[in-house]
PDB file of C-alpha atoms in Angstrom:
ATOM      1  CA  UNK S   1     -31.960 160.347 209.874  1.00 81.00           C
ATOM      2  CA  UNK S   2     -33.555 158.072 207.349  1.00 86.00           C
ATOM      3  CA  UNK S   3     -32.066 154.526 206.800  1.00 91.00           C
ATOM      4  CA  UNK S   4     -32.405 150.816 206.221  1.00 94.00           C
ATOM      5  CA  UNK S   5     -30.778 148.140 207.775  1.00 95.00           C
ATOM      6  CA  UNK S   6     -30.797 144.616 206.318  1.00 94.00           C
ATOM      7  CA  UNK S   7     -29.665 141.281 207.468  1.00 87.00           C
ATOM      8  CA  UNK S   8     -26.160 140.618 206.857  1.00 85.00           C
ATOM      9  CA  UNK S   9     -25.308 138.250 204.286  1.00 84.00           C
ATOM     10  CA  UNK S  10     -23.834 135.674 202.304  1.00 93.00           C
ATOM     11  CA  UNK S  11     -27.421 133.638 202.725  1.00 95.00           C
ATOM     12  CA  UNK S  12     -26.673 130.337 200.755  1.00 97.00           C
ATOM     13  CA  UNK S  13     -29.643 127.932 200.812  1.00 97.00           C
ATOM     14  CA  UNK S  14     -30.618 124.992 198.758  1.00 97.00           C
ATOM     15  CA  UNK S  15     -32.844 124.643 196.007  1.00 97.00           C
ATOM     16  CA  UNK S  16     -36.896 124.933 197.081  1.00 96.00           C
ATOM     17  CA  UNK S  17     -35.793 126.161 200.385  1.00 97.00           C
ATOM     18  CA  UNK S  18     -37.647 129.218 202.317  1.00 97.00           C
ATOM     19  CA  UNK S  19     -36.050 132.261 201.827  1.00 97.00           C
ATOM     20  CA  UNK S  20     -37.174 135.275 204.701  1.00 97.00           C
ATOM     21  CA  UNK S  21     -34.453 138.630 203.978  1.00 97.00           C
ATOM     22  CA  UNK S  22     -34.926 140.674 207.018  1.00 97.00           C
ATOM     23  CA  UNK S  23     -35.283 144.746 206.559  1.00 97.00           C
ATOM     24  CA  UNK S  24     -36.255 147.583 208.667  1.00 97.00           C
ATOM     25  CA  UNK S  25     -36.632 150.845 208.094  1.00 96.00           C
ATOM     26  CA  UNK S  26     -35.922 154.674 210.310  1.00 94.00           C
ATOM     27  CA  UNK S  27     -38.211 157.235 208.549  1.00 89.00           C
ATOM     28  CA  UNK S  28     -40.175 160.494 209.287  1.00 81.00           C
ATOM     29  CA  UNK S  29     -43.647 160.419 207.728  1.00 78.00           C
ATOM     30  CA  UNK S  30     -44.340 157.213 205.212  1.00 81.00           C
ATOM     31  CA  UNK S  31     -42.241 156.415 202.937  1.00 88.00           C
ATOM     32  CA  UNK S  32     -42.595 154.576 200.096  1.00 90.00           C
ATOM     33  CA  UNK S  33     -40.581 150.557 200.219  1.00 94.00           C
ATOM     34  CA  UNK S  34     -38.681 148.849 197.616  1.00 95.00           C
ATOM     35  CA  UNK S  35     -36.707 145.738 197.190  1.00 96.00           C
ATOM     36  CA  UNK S  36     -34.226 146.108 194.082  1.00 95.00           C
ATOM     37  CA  UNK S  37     -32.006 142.692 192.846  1.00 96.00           C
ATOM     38  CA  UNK S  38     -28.460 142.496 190.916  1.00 94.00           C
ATOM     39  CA  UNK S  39     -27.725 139.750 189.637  1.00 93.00           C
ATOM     40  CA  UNK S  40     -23.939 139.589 188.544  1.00 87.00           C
ATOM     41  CA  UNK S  41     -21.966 141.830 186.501  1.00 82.00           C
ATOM     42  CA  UNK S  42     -25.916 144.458 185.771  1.00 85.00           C
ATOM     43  CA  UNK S  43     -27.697 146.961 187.305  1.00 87.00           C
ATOM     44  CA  UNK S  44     -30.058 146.829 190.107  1.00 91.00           C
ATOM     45  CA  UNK S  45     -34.096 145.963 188.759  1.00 92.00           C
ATOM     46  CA  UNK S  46     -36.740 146.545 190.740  1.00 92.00           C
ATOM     47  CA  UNK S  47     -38.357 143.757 192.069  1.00 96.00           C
ATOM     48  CA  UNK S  48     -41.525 144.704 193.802  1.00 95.00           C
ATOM     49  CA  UNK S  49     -42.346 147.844 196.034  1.00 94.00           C
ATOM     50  CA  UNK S  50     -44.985 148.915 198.777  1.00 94.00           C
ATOM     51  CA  UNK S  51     -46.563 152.523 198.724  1.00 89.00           C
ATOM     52  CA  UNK S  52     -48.205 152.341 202.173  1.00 89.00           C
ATOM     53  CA  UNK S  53     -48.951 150.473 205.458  1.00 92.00           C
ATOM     54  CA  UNK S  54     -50.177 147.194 204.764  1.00 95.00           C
ATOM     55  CA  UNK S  55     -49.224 146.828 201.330  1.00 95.00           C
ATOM     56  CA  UNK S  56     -47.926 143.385 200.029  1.00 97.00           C
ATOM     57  CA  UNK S  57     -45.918 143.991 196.921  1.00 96.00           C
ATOM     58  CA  UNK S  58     -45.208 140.289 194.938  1.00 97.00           C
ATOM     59  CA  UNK S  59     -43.423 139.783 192.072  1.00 96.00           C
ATOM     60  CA  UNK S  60     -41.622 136.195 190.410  1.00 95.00           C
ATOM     61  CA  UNK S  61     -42.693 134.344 193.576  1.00 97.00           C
ATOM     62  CA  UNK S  62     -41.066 137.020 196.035  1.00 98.00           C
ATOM     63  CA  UNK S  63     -43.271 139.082 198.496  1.00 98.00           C
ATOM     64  CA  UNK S  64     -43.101 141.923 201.241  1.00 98.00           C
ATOM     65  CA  UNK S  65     -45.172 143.293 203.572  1.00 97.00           C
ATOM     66  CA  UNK S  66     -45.366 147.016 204.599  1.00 96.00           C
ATOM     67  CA  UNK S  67     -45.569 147.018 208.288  1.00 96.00           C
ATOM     68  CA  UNK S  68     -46.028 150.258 209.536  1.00 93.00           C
ATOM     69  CA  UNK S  69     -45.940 148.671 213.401  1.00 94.00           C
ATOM     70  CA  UNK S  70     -42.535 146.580 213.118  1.00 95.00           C
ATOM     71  CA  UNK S  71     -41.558 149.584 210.483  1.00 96.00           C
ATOM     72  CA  UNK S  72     -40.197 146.640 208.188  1.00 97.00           C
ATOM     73  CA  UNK S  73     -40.358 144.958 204.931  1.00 98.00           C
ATOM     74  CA  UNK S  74     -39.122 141.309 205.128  1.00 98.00           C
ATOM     75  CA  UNK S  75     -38.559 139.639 201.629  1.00 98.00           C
ATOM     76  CA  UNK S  76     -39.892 136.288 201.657  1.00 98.00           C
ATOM     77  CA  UNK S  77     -39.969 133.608 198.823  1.00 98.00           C
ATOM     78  CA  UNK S  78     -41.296 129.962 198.973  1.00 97.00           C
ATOM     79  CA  UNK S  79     -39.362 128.284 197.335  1.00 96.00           C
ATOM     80  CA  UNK S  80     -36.205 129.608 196.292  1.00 97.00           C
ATOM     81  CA  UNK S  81     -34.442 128.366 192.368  1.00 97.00           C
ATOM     82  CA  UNK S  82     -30.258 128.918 191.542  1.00 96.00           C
ATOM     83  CA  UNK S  83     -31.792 131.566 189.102  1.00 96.00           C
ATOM     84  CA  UNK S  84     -32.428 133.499 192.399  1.00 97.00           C
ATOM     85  CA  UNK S  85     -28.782 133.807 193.331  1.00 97.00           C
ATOM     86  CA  UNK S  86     -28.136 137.611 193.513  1.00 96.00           C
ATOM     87  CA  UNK S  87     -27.797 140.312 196.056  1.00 95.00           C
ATOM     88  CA  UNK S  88     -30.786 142.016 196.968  1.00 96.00           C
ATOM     89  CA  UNK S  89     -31.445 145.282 198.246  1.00 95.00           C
ATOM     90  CA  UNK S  90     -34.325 146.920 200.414  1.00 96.00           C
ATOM     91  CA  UNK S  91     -34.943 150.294 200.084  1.00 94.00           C
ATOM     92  CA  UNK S  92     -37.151 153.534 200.880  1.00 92.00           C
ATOM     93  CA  UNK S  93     -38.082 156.847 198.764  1.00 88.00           C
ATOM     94  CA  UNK S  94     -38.239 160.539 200.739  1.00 79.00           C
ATOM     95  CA  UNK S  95     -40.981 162.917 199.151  1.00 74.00           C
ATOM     96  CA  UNK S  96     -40.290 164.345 195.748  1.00 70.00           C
ATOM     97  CA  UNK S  97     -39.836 167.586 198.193  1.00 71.00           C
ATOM     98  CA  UNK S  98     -36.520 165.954 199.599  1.00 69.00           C
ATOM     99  CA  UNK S  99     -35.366 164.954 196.179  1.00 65.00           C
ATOM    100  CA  UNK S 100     -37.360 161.697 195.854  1.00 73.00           C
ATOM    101  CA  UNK S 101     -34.177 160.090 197.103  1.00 80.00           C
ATOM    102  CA  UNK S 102     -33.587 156.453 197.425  1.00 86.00           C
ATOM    103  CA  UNK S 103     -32.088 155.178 200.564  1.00 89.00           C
ATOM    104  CA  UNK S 104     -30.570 151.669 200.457  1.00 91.00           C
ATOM    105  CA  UNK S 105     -29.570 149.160 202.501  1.00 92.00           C
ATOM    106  CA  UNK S 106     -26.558 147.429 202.720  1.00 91.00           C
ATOM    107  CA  UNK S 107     -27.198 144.757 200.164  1.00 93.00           C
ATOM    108  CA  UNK S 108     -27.828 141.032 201.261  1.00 94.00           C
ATOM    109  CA  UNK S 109     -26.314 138.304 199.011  1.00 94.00           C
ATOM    110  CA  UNK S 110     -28.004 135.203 198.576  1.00 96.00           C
ATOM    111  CA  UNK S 111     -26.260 131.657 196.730  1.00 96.00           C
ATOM    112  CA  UNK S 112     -28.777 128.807 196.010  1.00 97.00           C
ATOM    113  CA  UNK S 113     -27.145 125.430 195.516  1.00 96.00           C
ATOM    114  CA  UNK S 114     -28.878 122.821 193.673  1.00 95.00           C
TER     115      UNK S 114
ATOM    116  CA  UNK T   1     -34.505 149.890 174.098  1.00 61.00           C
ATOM    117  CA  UNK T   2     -35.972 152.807 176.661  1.00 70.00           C
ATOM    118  CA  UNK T   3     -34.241 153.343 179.500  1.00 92.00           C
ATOM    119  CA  UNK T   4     -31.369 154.608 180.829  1.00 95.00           C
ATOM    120  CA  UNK T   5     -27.509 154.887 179.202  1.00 95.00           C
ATOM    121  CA  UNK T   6     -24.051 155.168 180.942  1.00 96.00           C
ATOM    122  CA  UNK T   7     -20.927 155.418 179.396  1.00 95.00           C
ATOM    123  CA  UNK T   8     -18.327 154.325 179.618  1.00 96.00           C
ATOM    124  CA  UNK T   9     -18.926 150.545 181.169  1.00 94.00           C
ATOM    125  CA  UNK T  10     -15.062 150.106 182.000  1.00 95.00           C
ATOM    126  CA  UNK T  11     -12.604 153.221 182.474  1.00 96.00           C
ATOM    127  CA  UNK T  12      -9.090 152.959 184.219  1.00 97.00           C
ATOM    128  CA  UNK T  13      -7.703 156.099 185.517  1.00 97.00           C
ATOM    129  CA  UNK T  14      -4.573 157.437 186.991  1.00 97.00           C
ATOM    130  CA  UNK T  15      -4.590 159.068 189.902  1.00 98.00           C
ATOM    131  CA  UNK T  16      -5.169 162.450 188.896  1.00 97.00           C
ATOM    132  CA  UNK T  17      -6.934 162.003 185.764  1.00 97.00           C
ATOM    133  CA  UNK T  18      -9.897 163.918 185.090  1.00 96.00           C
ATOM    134  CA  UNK T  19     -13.126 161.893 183.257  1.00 96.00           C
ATOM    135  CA  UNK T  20     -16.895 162.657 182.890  1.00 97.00           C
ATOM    136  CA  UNK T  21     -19.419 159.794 182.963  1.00 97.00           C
ATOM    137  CA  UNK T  22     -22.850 160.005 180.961  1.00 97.00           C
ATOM    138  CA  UNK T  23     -26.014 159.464 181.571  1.00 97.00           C
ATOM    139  CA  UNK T  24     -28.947 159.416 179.319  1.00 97.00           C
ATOM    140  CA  UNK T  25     -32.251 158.238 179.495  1.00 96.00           C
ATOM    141  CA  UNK T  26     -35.478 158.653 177.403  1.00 95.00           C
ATOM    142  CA  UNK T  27     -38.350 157.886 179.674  1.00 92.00           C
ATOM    143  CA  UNK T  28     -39.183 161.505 179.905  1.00 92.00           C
ATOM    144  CA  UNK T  29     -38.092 161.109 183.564  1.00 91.00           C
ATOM    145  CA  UNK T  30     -38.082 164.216 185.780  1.00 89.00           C
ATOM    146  CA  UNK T  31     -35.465 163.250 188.142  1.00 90.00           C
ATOM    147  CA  UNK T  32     -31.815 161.654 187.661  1.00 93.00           C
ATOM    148  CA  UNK T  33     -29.418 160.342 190.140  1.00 93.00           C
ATOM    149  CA  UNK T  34     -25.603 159.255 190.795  1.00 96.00           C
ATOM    150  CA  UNK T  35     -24.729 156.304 192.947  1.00 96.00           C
ATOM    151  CA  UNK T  36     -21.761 154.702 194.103  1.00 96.00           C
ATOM    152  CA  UNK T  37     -21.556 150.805 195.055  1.00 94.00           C
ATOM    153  CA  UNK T  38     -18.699 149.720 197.223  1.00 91.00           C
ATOM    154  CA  UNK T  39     -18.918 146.414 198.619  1.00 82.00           C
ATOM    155  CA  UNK T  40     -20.463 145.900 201.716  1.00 76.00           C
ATOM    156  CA  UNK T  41     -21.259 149.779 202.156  1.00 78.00           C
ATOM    157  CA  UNK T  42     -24.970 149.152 199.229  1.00 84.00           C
ATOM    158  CA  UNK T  43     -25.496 152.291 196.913  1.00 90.00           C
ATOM    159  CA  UNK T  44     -24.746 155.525 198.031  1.00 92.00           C
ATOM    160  CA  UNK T  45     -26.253 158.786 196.279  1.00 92.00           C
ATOM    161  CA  UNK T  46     -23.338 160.990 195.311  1.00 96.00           C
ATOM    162  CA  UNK T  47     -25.916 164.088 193.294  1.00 95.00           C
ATOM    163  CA  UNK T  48     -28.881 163.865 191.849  1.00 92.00           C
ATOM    164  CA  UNK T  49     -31.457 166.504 190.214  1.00 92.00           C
ATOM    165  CA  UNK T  50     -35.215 166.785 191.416  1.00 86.00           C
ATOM    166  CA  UNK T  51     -35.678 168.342 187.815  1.00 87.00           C
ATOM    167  CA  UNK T  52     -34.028 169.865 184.765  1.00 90.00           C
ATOM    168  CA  UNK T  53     -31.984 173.158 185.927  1.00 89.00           C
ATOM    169  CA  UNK T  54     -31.429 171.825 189.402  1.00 91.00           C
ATOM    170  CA  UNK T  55     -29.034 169.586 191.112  1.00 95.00           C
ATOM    171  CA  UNK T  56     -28.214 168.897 194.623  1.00 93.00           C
ATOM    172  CA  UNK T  57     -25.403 166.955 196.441  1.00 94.00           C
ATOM    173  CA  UNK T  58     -26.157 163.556 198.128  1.00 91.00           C
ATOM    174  CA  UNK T  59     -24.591 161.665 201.076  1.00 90.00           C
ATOM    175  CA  UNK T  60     -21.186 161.748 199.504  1.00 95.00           C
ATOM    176  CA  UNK T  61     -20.515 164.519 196.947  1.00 97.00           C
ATOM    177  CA  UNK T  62     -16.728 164.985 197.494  1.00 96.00           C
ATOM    178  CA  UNK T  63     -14.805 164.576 194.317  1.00 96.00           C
ATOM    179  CA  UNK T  64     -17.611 164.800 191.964  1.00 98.00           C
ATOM    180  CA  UNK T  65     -19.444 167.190 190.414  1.00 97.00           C
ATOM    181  CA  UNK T  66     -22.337 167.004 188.020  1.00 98.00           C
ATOM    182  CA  UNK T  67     -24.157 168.840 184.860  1.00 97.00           C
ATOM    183  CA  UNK T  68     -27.940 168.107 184.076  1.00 96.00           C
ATOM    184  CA  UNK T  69     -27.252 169.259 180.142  1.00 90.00           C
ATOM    185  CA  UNK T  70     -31.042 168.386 179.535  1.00 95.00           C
ATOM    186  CA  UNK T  71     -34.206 167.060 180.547  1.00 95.00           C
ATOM    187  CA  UNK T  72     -32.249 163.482 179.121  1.00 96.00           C
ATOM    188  CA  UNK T  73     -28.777 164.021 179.989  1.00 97.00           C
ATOM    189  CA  UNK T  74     -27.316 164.038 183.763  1.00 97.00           C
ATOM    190  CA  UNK T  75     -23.066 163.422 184.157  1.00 98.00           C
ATOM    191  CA  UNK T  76     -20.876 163.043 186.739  1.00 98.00           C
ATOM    192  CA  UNK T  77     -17.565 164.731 186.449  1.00 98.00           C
ATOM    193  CA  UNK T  78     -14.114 163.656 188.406  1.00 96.00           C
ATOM    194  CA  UNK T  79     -11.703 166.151 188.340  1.00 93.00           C
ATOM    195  CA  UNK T  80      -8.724 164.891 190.014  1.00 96.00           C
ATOM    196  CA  UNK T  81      -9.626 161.076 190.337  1.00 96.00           C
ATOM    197  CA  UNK T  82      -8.332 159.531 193.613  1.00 97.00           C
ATOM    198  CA  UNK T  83      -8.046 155.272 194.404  1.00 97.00           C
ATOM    199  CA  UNK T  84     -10.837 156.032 196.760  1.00 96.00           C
ATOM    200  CA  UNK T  85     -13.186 156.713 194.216  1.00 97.00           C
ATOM    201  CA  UNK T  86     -12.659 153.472 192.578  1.00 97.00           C
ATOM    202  CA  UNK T  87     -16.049 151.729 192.415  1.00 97.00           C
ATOM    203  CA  UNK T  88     -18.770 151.170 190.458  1.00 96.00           C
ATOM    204  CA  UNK T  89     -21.112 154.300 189.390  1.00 97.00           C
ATOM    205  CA  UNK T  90     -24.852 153.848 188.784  1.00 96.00           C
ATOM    206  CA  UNK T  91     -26.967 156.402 187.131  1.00 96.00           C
ATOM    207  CA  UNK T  92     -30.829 155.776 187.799  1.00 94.00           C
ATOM    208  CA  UNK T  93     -33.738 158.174 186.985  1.00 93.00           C
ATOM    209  CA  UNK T  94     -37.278 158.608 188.120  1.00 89.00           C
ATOM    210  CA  UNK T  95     -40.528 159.920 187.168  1.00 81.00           C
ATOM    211  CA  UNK T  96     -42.536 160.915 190.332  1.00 67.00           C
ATOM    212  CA  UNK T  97     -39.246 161.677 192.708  1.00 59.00           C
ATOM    213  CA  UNK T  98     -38.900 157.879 193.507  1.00 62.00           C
ATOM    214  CA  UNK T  99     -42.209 157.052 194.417  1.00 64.00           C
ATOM    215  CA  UNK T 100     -42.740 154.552 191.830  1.00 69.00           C
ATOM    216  CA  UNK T 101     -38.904 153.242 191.905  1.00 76.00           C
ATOM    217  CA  UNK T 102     -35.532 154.162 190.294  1.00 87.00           C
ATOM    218  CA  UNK T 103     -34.399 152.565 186.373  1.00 90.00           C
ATOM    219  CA  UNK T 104     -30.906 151.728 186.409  1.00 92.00           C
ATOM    220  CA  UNK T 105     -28.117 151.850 183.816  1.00 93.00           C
ATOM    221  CA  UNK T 106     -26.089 149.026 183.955  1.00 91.00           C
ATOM    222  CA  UNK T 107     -23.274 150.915 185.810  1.00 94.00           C
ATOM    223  CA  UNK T 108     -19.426 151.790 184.729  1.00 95.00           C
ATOM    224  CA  UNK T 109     -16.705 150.394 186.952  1.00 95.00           C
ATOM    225  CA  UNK T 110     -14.099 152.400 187.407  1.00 97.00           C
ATOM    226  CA  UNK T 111     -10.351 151.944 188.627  1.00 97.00           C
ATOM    227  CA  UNK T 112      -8.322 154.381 189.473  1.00 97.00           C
ATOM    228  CA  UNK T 113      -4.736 153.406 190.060  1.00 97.00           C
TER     229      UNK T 113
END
């Protein structure tokens, strides 16, 4: 069936360090690719998303790549800040004809230390 | 502030207990959905509704069931809470099945002892 594995966490890195969040993805047809972040004690926001192969969604310095090939989505950021200390989750969307479901990984926590 | 509205945000329960979560949102959304977030295991979708009049079960519907009252309004009911369904519950909607991403509400975490 459909799912998405990430890499296990905690990830603690220092600040300004490169941050690479490994996902992949099991899917019939082409889903849609998301990566969602919670910080503590709220919700989950979306933080950028990919419709098709190709794709680069960016957002606050973060980016992913839809690779159809590799079928992943790897989170990468620069140069990560302690304001980026949250888990973050990579997900994909089935048709609207399947619900439009969401399908999420396990969650990958990351602590920045100054 | 649009978007979307659980209550309660804290509710202890004894085992046994019966209590209905809400969920409202007023993005005109067509779709609404019920997670659970246990650690370790990420969200899992317990129900959700494609569209107003319909609901369907998820990956882990035991326990629960749900009412989409409106176009707005989409709860989650627990009849006879257990401990195992102590966790946190996330309602999220969606205008185009997903396509474009979930909103969140800001979850209720609930305890049952």
């Amino acid at each position: 069936g459909d799912s998405v594995t990430q890499m296990e966490g905690p990830v603690t890195l220092s600040e300004e360090a490169f941050l690479t969040i490994n996902c992949t993805y099991t899917a019939t047809g082409y889903p849609s690719l998301f990566w969602y972040v919670q910080y503590p004690g709220e919700g989950l926001q979306l933080l950028l998303k990919a419709t098709k192969a190709d794709d680069k969604g960016s957002n606050k310095g973060f980016e992913a790549t839809y690779r159809k090939e590799t079928t992943s989505f790897h989170l990468e950021k620069g140069s990560v800040q302690v304001s980026d200390s949250a888990v973050y989750f990579c997900a994909l969307s089935l048709p609207y004809n399947q619900g439009g479901k969401l399908i999420f990984g396990q969650g990958t926590e990351l602590s920045v230390k100054p | 502030n649009a978007g979307v509205t659980q209550t309660p945000k804290f509710q202890v329960l004894k085992t046994g207990q019966s209590m209905t979560l809400q969920c409202a949102q007023d993005m005109n959304h067509n779709s609404m959905y019920w997670y659970r977030q246990d650690p370790g295991m990420g969200l899992r979708l317990i129900y959700y509704s494609a569209s107003e009049g319909t609901t369907d079960k998820g990956e882990v519907p035991n326990g629960y069931n749900v009412s989409r009252l409106n176009k707005r309004e989409f709860s989650l009911r627990l009849e006879s809470a257990a401990p195992s369904q102590t966790s946190v519950y996330f309602c999220a909607s969606s205008s185009q099945g997903g396509g474009l991403g979930y909103t969140f509400g800001s979850g209720t975490r609930l305890t049952v002892v």
